[in-house]
Amino acid sequence: RWHAKRFHMSPPLFSSWNIPLIHTNRGTRAALRLATSESAPKCTVQDASWENDGCAVVLEFVMNDSRLENSDDDVDESDSMSRLISVLQLLCGADADLLKDETVLSGLSVGEGLIHEVGAYPLKPVGPATFLFRRWSTTCDESEIISNPRVCIMTHPSIRLEVISLVELAISRMQEIKFTLSTIPLSVLRVRGRASDTTLGKILSVDINEVITESSDIDGSQRTIL
């Protein structure tokens, strides 16, 4: 009886037994109906960490210590960011849209791209990846805090080791430039529904309109939290 309510059943077989063929999407339909309701807006939260196995590859540009100690030298944000992008161009191609999108490069949104073998673009694709950037920043109080530009690369677990090897190879081609490569735990939550913005604003205690410039889908009802 449980299956009969939630699945489309086959005609009676083998002594009047019915076999469930395909689910009726009752749970999904109910969730979408609530999330898209105009009279009582709500939202749904999906844990999508299974897509990247809760892990990400981190590529970070490391500023030369001698430049930081010498007060006469200015640390150039655009230069350090361009060096990080140059590594990704070896994997995604110089014309990759994500490497030209300022909202992606500034960390306001994630970028989607296809990783290829080093220098082989547009040939020899390896697999899709999601990129999340953190830009260079400084804070001067009693001490100076410098945050190096970095990018988190999220891929399917089946190609992660190959991607790490390719990033290492791309780094080796950048002479006299130091990068660090590591992996970190990273969870992905997807918030869908007309109330997604207001819900995120309450949880994060921020004005969501100040940090989100454009929507992830047609009606602006989906957000991805990393």
JSON list of N, CA and C in Angstrom, two decimals, residues 29-30 82 111 114 119 136 144 153 156 183 218 222:
[
{"chain": "A", "resi": 29, "resn": "ARG", "atom": "N", "xyz": [6.66, 17.68, -5.86]},
{"chain": "A", "resi": 29, "resn": "ARG", "atom": "CA", "xyz": [5.61, 18.60, -6.26]},
{"chain": "A", "resi": 29, "resn": "ARG", "atom": "C", "xyz": [5.14, 19.45, -5.08]},
{"chain": "A", "resi": 30, "resn": "ALA", "atom": "N", "xyz": [4.98, 18.82, -3.94]},
{"chain": "A", "resi": 30, "resn": "ALA", "atom": "CA", "xyz": [4.52, 19.56, -2.76]},
{"chain": "A", "resi": 30, "resn": "ALA", "atom": "C", "xyz": [5.54, 20.61, -2.33]},
{"chain": "A", "resi": 82, "resn": "SER", "atom": "N", "xyz": [45.63, 38.40, -11.76]},
{"chain": "A", "resi": 82, "resn": "SER", "atom": "CA", "xyz": [45.87, 37.99, -13.14]},
{"chain": "A", "resi": 82, "resn": "SER", "atom": "C", "xyz": [46.76, 36.76, -13.20]},
{"chain": "A", "resi": 111, "resn": "GLY", "atom": "N", "xyz": [31.25, 30.37, -10.68]},
{"chain": "A", "resi": 111, "resn": "GLY", "atom": "CA", "xyz": [31.39, 30.20, -12.13]},
{"chain": "A", "resi": 111, "resn": "GLY", "atom": "C", "xyz": [31.42, 28.74, -12.50]},
{"chain": "A", "resi": 114, "resn": "LEU", "atom": "N", "xyz": [34.54, 24.09, -17.86]},
{"chain": "A", "resi": 114, "resn": "LEU", "atom": "CA", "xyz": [34.98, 22.75, -18.21]},
{"chain": "A", "resi": 114, "resn": "LEU", "atom": "C", "xyz": [36.50, 22.70, -18.15]},
{"chain": "A", "resi": 119, "resn": "GLY", "atom": "N", "xyz": [46.85, 23.15, -21.37]},
{"chain": "A", "resi": 119, "resn": "GLY", "atom": "CA", "xyz": [47.18, 23.69, -22.68]},
{"chain": "A", "resi": 119, "resn": "GLY", "atom": "C", "xyz": [46.49, 23.03, -23.85]},
{"chain": "A", "resi": 136, "resn": "TRP", "atom": "N", "xyz": [41.95, 39.31, -3.44]},
{"chain": "A", "resi": 136, "resn": "TRP", "atom": "CA", "xyz": [42.98, 39.89, -2.58]},
{"chain": "A", "resi": 136, "resn": "TRP", "atom": "C", "xyz": [42.37, 41.00, -1.73]},
{"chain": "A", "resi": 144, "resn": "GLU", "atom": "N", "xyz": [48.96, 44.63, 9.75]},
{"chain": "A", "resi": 144, "resn": "GLU", "atom": "CA", "xyz": [48.43, 44.50, 8.40]},
{"chain": "A", "resi": 144, "resn": "GLU", "atom": "C", "xyz": [48.08, 43.05, 8.13]},
{"chain": "A", "resi": 153, "resn": "ILE", "atom": "N", "xyz": [37.97, 25.01, -6.32]},
{"chain": "A", "resi": 153, "resn": "ILE", "atom": "CA", "xyz": [37.54, 24.28, -7.51]},
{"chain": "A", "resi": 153, "resn": "ILE", "atom": "C", "xyz": [36.79, 23.04, -7.05]},
{"chain": "A", "resi": 156, "resn": "HIS", "atom": "N", "xyz": [33.44, 16.64, -9.52]},
{"chain": "A", "resi": 156, "resn": "HIS", "atom": "CA", "xyz": [32.94, 15.33, -9.10]},
{"chain": "A", "resi": 156, "resn": "HIS", "atom": "C", "xyz": [34.10, 14.53, -8.50]},
{"chain": "A", "resi": 183, "resn": "THR", "atom": "N", "xyz": [43.33, 20.85, -0.27]},
{"chain": "A", "resi": 183, "resn": "THR", "atom": "CA", "xyz": [41.91, 20.51, -0.30]},
{"chain": "A", "resi": 183, "resn": "THR", "atom": "C", "xyz": [41.30, 20.92, 1.04]},
{"chain": "A", "resi": 218, "resn": "ILE", "atom": "N", "xyz": [15.74, 32.01, -13.67]},
{"chain": "A", "resi": 218, "resn": "ILE", "atom": "CA", "xyz": [14.89, 32.96, -14.37]},
{"chain": "A", "resi": 218, "resn": "ILE", "atom": "C", "xyz": [14.12, 33.86, -13.42]},
{"chain": "A", "resi": 222, "resn": "GLN", "atom": "N", "xyz": [16.40, 30.97, -6.66]},
{"chain": "A", "resi": 222, "resn": "GLN", "atom": "CA", "xyz": [17.38, 29.96, -6.23]},
{"chain": "A", "resi": 222, "resn": "GLN", "atom": "C", "xyz": [18.69, 30.62, -5.85]}
]
